[in-house]
Structures are given as structure tokens and as C-alpha cells.
Amino acid sequence: MGKNRLEAFFDGVVAIIITIMVLDMKVPHGDSLNALLPLLPVTLSYVLSFIYLGIYWNNHHHMLHTCRQVTGAMLWANLHLLFWLSLIPFTTGWMGENHFAQVPAALYGLVLLMASIAYRILQQQIIASQGEHSLLQQAIGRDWKGKLSPVFYATGILSAFLSQWLAVVVYIGVALLWLIPDRRIERLAQHE
């Protein structure tokens, strides 16, 4: 199978996930700026989750740029990633509605942790199908961001029970780490 169907499916599911998140946001009662204050936690959790989904969408696109073919293992790994990403609207809403309380903040981190593991599994399946000297393997190199992210997520999960705001800062920190686009794949693709 060609990679275009896999990309289109991923794009469609991510678009639906974002739509679900924005439809979960309720319109404030009242016409003053003060009416928006109770919605601030919901809005902040939405913004963070939107950024995360954007990061996954962007990196997924770059990663699939290195593929020539799609295998069955890659399809299952992609579905595994989409499963965890599809839980983001639930954890986003729960965390926002409860003002970043401990358990919702920890569960949010768990979903982020599992999505990062699922992404790494997909990455490894692509490398396995394309060969150890594949463009993706060359581009990611030691993949220090990919290896550190699960450690930070686990730290955020544990931090949620000490200070939920510390957990949120950790989650924001990981997002900022990945927000800067990774140009390695683009550079290598130009030379190939």
C-alpha cells in the first residue's frame, strides 16, 4: 500500500480530534470579559492539546516523507498512535473542567506518555521496513528528544500528585522542546 492513504487517514482522524476538542468548549454565559474567566482553564488545556496534536501531525508528516512503502506492522503502529491521540479530547476536557486537578493532570500526562511511546513504535516500524540505513534512521540519529520525552512525561505524571502546576509546566516544556521544527529529515531528503 502507498503511504498516501496512511497520511490521509491520519490527517482525517487528527482533524476530527481537534473538532471534538473545540466543540467541547462551552460558550460563556454573559457578555463581559469577566464571563470568560471561568473558561480560562478549559481554554488553556485546549491550547496545550492543540499544540500537541499539531506537533504530532507535523512530525508524522515528516516521518512518512521518508517512507517508500507501508507495511501491515506500520498500519497497526499508526492505529496504536491514533488510539492514544484520540483520548486527548477526553483528558483535555477533564483537566480543564477541573482546573488542572491532580488526577486529571496525571491522566493527561499518561495519555501523552503513551502517545510518545506509540509514536516511537511507529518510528521503529518504519525504520525496520526501510532498512537500518534508511533516511529516517539517518535523520533521527540518537533521537535524544524522543528518548527524553517519556522520562519528562513520567516526571510530569508523578509531579501532578505533588503540584499539578509543576506537571503542567513539564508538559508545556516537552511541547516547547518539540515545537521547534526538526529539519533533519528535510535536509537529508534534499541530498538524496
PDB file of C-alpha atoms in Angstrom:
ATOM      1  CA  MET A   1       0.000   0.000   0.000  1.00  0.00           C
ATOM      2  CA  GLY A   2       1.182   3.527  -0.682  1.00  0.00           C
ATOM      3  CA  LYS A   3       1.777   5.980   2.109  1.00  0.00           C
ATOM      4  CA  ASN A   4      -0.829   8.457   0.836  1.00  0.00           C
ATOM      5  CA  ARG A   5      -3.754   6.504   2.323  1.00  0.00           C
ATOM      6  CA  LEU A   6      -1.995   6.274   5.678  1.00  0.00           C
ATOM      7  CA  GLU A   7      -1.279  10.022   5.657  1.00  0.00           C
ATOM      8  CA  ALA A   8      -4.848  10.875   4.624  1.00  0.00           C
ATOM      9  CA  PHE A   9      -6.307   8.664   7.352  1.00  0.00           C
ATOM     10  CA  PHE A  10      -4.033  10.183   9.992  1.00  0.00           C
ATOM     11  CA  ASP A  11      -4.887  13.704   8.791  1.00  0.00           C
ATOM     12  CA  GLY A  12      -8.609  12.974   8.940  1.00  0.00           C
ATOM     13  CA  VAL A  13      -8.514  11.491  12.430  1.00  0.00           C
ATOM     14  CA  VAL A  14      -6.434  14.379  13.786  1.00  0.00           C
ATOM     15  CA  ALA A  15      -8.894  16.846  12.228  1.00  0.00           C
ATOM     16  CA  ILE A  16     -11.776  15.035  13.944  1.00  0.00           C
ATOM     17  CA  ILE A  17      -9.916  15.023  17.277  1.00  0.00           C
ATOM     18  CA  ILE A  18      -9.368  18.782  17.052  1.00  0.00           C
ATOM     19  CA  THR A  19     -13.016  19.305  16.093  1.00  0.00           C
ATOM     20  CA  ILE A  20     -14.186  17.282  19.085  1.00  0.00           C
ATOM     21  CA  MET A  21     -11.965  19.334  21.385  1.00  0.00           C
ATOM     22  CA  VAL A  22     -13.233  22.675  20.125  1.00  0.00           C
ATOM     23  CA  LEU A  23     -16.873  21.535  20.230  1.00  0.00           C
ATOM     24  CA  ASP A  24     -16.391  20.584  23.892  1.00  0.00           C
ATOM     25  CA  MET A  25     -15.644  24.222  24.712  1.00  0.00           C
ATOM     26  CA  LYS A  26     -18.784  25.913  26.013  1.00  0.00           C
ATOM     27  CA  VAL A  27     -19.861  29.443  25.236  1.00  0.00           C
ATOM     28  CA  PRO A  28     -19.764  31.661  28.348  1.00  0.00           C
ATOM     29  CA  HIS A  29     -22.937  32.965  29.942  1.00  0.00           C
ATOM     30  CA  GLY A  30     -22.674  36.719  29.849  1.00  0.00           C
ATOM     31  CA  ASP A  31     -21.269  39.339  27.528  1.00  0.00           C
ATOM     32  CA  SER A  32     -18.415  40.765  29.573  1.00  0.00           C
ATOM     33  CA  LEU A  33     -14.766  39.768  29.652  1.00  0.00           C
ATOM     34  CA  ASN A  34     -15.333  38.535  33.210  1.00  0.00           C
ATOM     35  CA  ALA A  35     -17.593  35.833  31.757  1.00  0.00           C
ATOM     36  CA  LEU A  36     -14.502  34.343  30.108  1.00  0.00           C
ATOM     37  CA  LEU A  37     -12.536  33.909  33.352  1.00  0.00           C
ATOM     38  CA  PRO A  38     -14.198  30.630  34.412  1.00  0.00           C
ATOM     39  CA  LEU A  39     -13.315  29.229  30.962  1.00  0.00           C
ATOM     40  CA  LEU A  40      -9.618  30.046  31.272  1.00  0.00           C
ATOM     41  CA  PRO A  41      -8.531  26.552  32.462  1.00  0.00           C
ATOM     42  CA  VAL A  42     -10.540  24.913  29.667  1.00  0.00           C
ATOM     43  CA  THR A  43      -9.054  27.281  27.105  1.00  0.00           C
ATOM     44  CA  LEU A  44      -5.503  26.775  28.353  1.00  0.00           C
ATOM     45  CA  SER A  45      -5.846  22.980  28.284  1.00  0.00           C
ATOM     46  CA  TYR A  46      -7.310  23.246  24.753  1.00  0.00           C
ATOM     47  CA  VAL A  47      -4.383  25.371  23.560  1.00  0.00           C
ATOM     48  CA  LEU A  48      -1.841  22.933  25.015  1.00  0.00           C
ATOM     49  CA  SER A  49      -3.597  19.942  23.454  1.00  0.00           C
ATOM     50  CA  PHE A  50      -3.974  21.708  20.102  1.00  0.00           C
ATOM     51  CA  ILE A  51      -0.234  22.363  20.112  1.00  0.00           C
ATOM     52  CA  TYR A  52       0.470  18.715  20.936  1.00  0.00           C
ATOM     53  CA  LEU A  53      -1.783  17.496  18.136  1.00  0.00           C
ATOM     54  CA  GLY A  54      -0.091  19.924  15.769  1.00  0.00           C
ATOM     55  CA  ILE A  55       3.312  18.606  16.795  1.00  0.00           C
ATOM     56  CA  TYR A  56       2.238  15.008  16.181  1.00  0.00           C
ATOM     57  CA  TRP A  57       0.621  15.904  12.855  1.00  0.00           C
ATOM     58  CA  ASN A  58       3.720  17.789  11.689  1.00  0.00           C
ATOM     59  CA  ASN A  59       6.209  15.132  12.807  1.00  0.00           C
ATOM     60  CA  HIS A  60       4.050  12.315  11.411  1.00  0.00           C
ATOM     61  CA  HIS A  61       4.053  14.077   8.039  1.00  0.00           C
ATOM     62  CA  HIS A  62       7.844  14.456   8.099  1.00  0.00           C
ATOM     63  CA  MET A  63       8.357  10.886   9.220  1.00  0.00           C
ATOM     64  CA  LEU A  64       6.145   9.457   6.465  1.00  0.00           C
ATOM     65  CA  HIS A  65       8.061  11.562   3.960  1.00  0.00           C
ATOM     66  CA  THR A  66      10.892   9.057   4.428  1.00  0.00           C
ATOM     67  CA  CYS A  67       8.732   6.035   3.501  1.00  0.00           C
ATOM     68  CA  ARG A  68       8.501   4.327   0.174  1.00  0.00           C
ATOM     69  CA  GLN A  69       6.028   1.641   1.207  1.00  0.00           C
ATOM     70  CA  VAL A  70       3.681   0.877   4.074  1.00  0.00           C
ATOM     71  CA  THR A  71       3.648  -2.468   5.855  1.00  0.00           C
ATOM     72  CA  GLY A  72       0.969  -4.119   7.965  1.00  0.00           C
ATOM     73  CA  ALA A  73       3.044  -3.523  11.084  1.00  0.00           C
ATOM     74  CA  MET A  74       3.190   0.190  10.247  1.00  0.00           C
ATOM     75  CA  LEU A  75      -0.601   0.284   9.835  1.00  0.00           C
ATOM     76  CA  TRP A  76      -1.117  -1.234  13.292  1.00  0.00           C
ATOM     77  CA  ALA A  77       1.505   1.030  14.835  1.00  0.00           C
ATOM     78  CA  ASN A  78      -0.231   4.038  13.261  1.00  0.00           C
ATOM     79  CA  LEU A  79      -3.589   2.908  14.687  1.00  0.00           C
ATOM     80  CA  HIS A  80      -1.945   2.467  18.086  1.00  0.00           C
ATOM     81  CA  LEU A  81      -0.743   6.079  17.923  1.00  0.00           C
ATOM     82  CA  LEU A  82      -4.170   7.305  16.827  1.00  0.00           C
ATOM     83  CA  PHE A  83      -5.787   5.443  19.739  1.00  0.00           C
ATOM     84  CA  TRP A  84      -3.771   7.428  22.265  1.00  0.00           C
ATOM     85  CA  LEU A  85      -4.228  10.693  20.395  1.00  0.00           C
ATOM     86  CA  SER A  86      -7.985  10.083  20.298  1.00  0.00           C
ATOM     87  CA  LEU A  87      -8.020  10.157  24.118  1.00  0.00           C
ATOM     88  CA  ILE A  88      -6.618  13.690  24.191  1.00  0.00           C
ATOM     89  CA  PRO A  89     -10.046  15.398  23.956  1.00  0.00           C
ATOM     90  CA  PHE A  90     -11.300  13.456  26.987  1.00  0.00           C
ATOM     91  CA  THR A  91      -8.260  14.166  29.150  1.00  0.00           C
ATOM     92  CA  THR A  92      -8.103  17.774  27.922  1.00  0.00           C
ATOM     93  CA  GLY A  93     -11.716  18.372  28.887  1.00  0.00           C
ATOM     94  CA  TRP A  94     -11.413  16.623  32.234  1.00  0.00           C
ATOM     95  CA  MET A  95      -8.252  18.503  33.132  1.00  0.00           C
ATOM     96  CA  GLY A  96      -9.653  21.881  32.045  1.00  0.00           C
ATOM     97  CA  GLU A  97     -13.034  21.439  33.702  1.00  0.00           C
ATOM     98  CA  ASN A  98     -11.342  20.520  36.977  1.00  0.00           C
ATOM     99  CA  HIS A  99      -8.785  23.332  36.906  1.00  0.00           C
ATOM    100  CA  PHE A 100      -5.778  21.052  36.377  1.00  0.00           C
ATOM    101  CA  ALA A 101      -6.551  18.899  39.431  1.00  0.00           C
ATOM    102  CA  GLN A 102      -4.093  16.154  40.354  1.00  0.00           C
ATOM    103  CA  VAL A 103      -5.724  13.039  38.888  1.00  0.00           C
ATOM    104  CA  PRO A 104      -6.870  14.662  35.603  1.00  0.00           C
ATOM    105  CA  ALA A 105      -3.407  16.246  35.164  1.00  0.00           C
ATOM    106  CA  ALA A 106      -1.744  12.885  35.816  1.00  0.00           C
ATOM    107  CA  LEU A 107      -4.066  11.085  33.374  1.00  0.00           C
ATOM    108  CA  TYR A 108      -3.372  13.772  30.762  1.00  0.00           C
ATOM    109  CA  GLY A 109       0.341  13.051  31.215  1.00  0.00           C
ATOM    110  CA  LEU A 110      -0.263   9.311  30.939  1.00  0.00           C
ATOM    111  CA  VAL A 111      -2.002   9.784  27.594  1.00  0.00           C
ATOM    112  CA  LEU A 112       0.902  11.960  26.410  1.00  0.00           C
ATOM    113  CA  LEU A 113       3.369   9.327  27.610  1.00  0.00           C
ATOM    114  CA  MET A 114       1.557   6.536  25.796  1.00  0.00           C
ATOM    115  CA  ALA A 115       1.256   8.623  22.621  1.00  0.00           C
ATOM    116  CA  SER A 116       5.016   9.241  22.693  1.00  0.00           C
ATOM    117  CA  ILE A 117       5.668   5.509  23.111  1.00  0.00           C
ATOM    118  CA  ALA A 118       3.249   4.744  20.269  1.00  0.00           C
ATOM    119  CA  TYR A 119       4.986   7.311  18.052  1.00  0.00           C
ATOM    120  CA  ARG A 120       8.335   5.692  18.783  1.00  0.00           C
ATOM    121  CA  ILE A 121       6.916   2.257  17.930  1.00  0.00           C
ATOM    122  CA  LEU A 122       5.677   3.626  14.592  1.00  0.00           C
ATOM    123  CA  GLN A 123       9.073   5.193  14.003  1.00  0.00           C
ATOM    124  CA  GLN A 124      10.797   1.875  14.681  1.00  0.00           C
ATOM    125  CA  GLN A 125       8.409   0.024  12.359  1.00  0.00           C
ATOM    126  CA  ILE A 126       9.219   2.456   9.565  1.00  0.00           C
ATOM    127  CA  ILE A 127      12.939   2.013  10.142  1.00  0.00           C
ATOM    128  CA  ALA A 128      12.531  -1.778  10.208  1.00  0.00           C
ATOM    129  CA  SER A 129      10.654  -1.736   6.899  1.00  0.00           C
ATOM    130  CA  GLN A 130      13.031   0.689   5.181  1.00  0.00           C
ATOM    131  CA  GLY A 131      16.278  -0.797   6.489  1.00  0.00           C
ATOM    132  CA  GLU A 132      18.722   0.259   9.181  1.00  0.00           C
ATOM    133  CA  HIS A 133      20.406   2.697   6.781  1.00  0.00           C
ATOM    134  CA  SER A 134      17.074   4.316   5.951  1.00  0.00           C
ATOM    135  CA  LEU A 135      16.601   8.035   5.584  1.00  0.00           C
ATOM    136  CA  LEU A 136      14.570   8.092   8.811  1.00  0.00           C
ATOM    137  CA  GLN A 137      17.281   6.305  10.794  1.00  0.00           C
ATOM    138  CA  GLN A 138      19.896   8.715   9.479  1.00  0.00           C
ATOM    139  CA  ALA A 139      17.685  11.697  10.245  1.00  0.00           C
ATOM    140  CA  ILE A 140      16.778  10.819  13.826  1.00  0.00           C
ATOM    141  CA  GLY A 141      20.265   9.710  14.774  1.00  0.00           C
ATOM    142  CA  ARG A 142      20.351   9.173  18.515  1.00  0.00           C
ATOM    143  CA  ASP A 143      16.909  10.788  18.851  1.00  0.00           C
ATOM    144  CA  TRP A 144      17.617  12.423  22.198  1.00  0.00           C
ATOM    145  CA  LYS A 145      14.262  14.261  22.183  1.00  0.00           C
ATOM    146  CA  GLY A 146      12.399  11.016  21.556  1.00  0.00           C
ATOM    147  CA  LYS A 147      14.226   9.281  24.385  1.00  0.00           C
ATOM    148  CA  LEU A 148      13.911  12.138  26.888  1.00  0.00           C
ATOM    149  CA  SER A 149      10.230  12.887  26.295  1.00  0.00           C
ATOM    150  CA  PRO A 150       8.866   9.741  28.018  1.00  0.00           C
ATOM    151  CA  VAL A 151      11.100  10.486  31.013  1.00  0.00           C
ATOM    152  CA  PHE A 152       9.694  14.014  31.213  1.00  0.00           C
ATOM    153  CA  TYR A 153       6.123  12.749  30.858  1.00  0.00           C
ATOM    154  CA  ALA A 154       6.666  10.244  33.682  1.00  0.00           C
ATOM    155  CA  THR A 155       8.107  13.092  35.756  1.00  0.00           C
ATOM    156  CA  GLY A 156       5.034  15.187  34.959  1.00  0.00           C
ATOM    157  CA  ILE A 157       2.695  12.358  35.959  1.00  0.00           C
ATOM    158  CA  LEU A 158       4.420  11.944  39.318  1.00  0.00           C
ATOM    159  CA  SER A 159       4.635  15.716  39.776  1.00  0.00           C
ATOM    160  CA  ALA A 160       0.872  16.017  39.365  1.00  0.00           C
ATOM    161  CA  PHE A 161       0.470  14.484  42.815  1.00  0.00           C
ATOM    162  CA  LEU A 162       2.871  16.988  44.382  1.00  0.00           C
ATOM    163  CA  SER A 163       1.876  20.057  42.413  1.00  0.00           C
ATOM    164  CA  GLN A 164      -0.408  19.889  39.407  1.00  0.00           C
ATOM    165  CA  TRP A 165       1.060  23.180  38.162  1.00  0.00           C
ATOM    166  CA  LEU A 166       4.516  21.633  38.110  1.00  0.00           C
ATOM    167  CA  ALA A 167       3.096  18.817  35.986  1.00  0.00           C
ATOM    168  CA  VAL A 168       1.579  21.338  33.575  1.00  0.00           C
ATOM    169  CA  VAL A 169       4.917  23.168  33.359  1.00  0.00           C
ATOM    170  CA  VAL A 170       6.605  19.856  32.495  1.00  0.00           C
ATOM    171  CA  TYR A 171       4.023  19.155  29.774  1.00  0.00           C
ATOM    172  CA  ILE A 172       4.486  22.659  28.375  1.00  0.00           C
ATOM    173  CA  GLY A 173       8.257  22.157  28.466  1.00  0.00           C
ATOM    174  CA  VAL A 174       8.045  18.972  26.410  1.00  0.00           C
ATOM    175  CA  ALA A 175       5.754  20.717  23.913  1.00  0.00           C
ATOM    176  CA  LEU A 176       8.256  23.557  23.596  1.00  0.00           C
ATOM    177  CA  LEU A 177      11.024  21.006  23.046  1.00  0.00           C
ATOM    178  CA  TRP A 178       9.124  19.587  20.068  1.00  0.00           C
ATOM    179  CA  LEU A 179       7.591  22.850  18.837  1.00  0.00           C
ATOM    180  CA  ILE A 180      10.809  23.841  17.135  1.00  0.00           C
ATOM    181  CA  PRO A 181      10.600  22.020  13.802  1.00  0.00           C
ATOM    182  CA  ASP A 182      13.134  19.288  13.263  1.00  0.00           C
ATOM    183  CA  ARG A 183      14.819  19.943   9.947  1.00  0.00           C
ATOM    184  CA  ARG A 184      16.924  16.764   9.840  1.00  0.00           C
ATOM    185  CA  ILE A 185      14.544  14.852   7.595  1.00  0.00           C
ATOM    186  CA  GLU A 186      14.138  17.797   5.221  1.00  0.00           C
ATOM    187  CA  ARG A 187      17.910  18.299   4.943  1.00  0.00           C
ATOM    188  CA  LEU A 188      18.582  14.637   4.261  1.00  0.00           C
ATOM    189  CA  ALA A 189      15.722  14.357   1.770  1.00  0.00           C
ATOM    190  CA  GLN A 190      17.191  17.246  -0.246  1.00  0.00           C
ATOM    191  CA  HIS A 191      20.549  15.467  -0.540  1.00  0.00           C
ATOM    192  CA  GLU A 192      19.069  12.116  -1.517  1.00  0.00           C
TER     193      GLU A 192
END
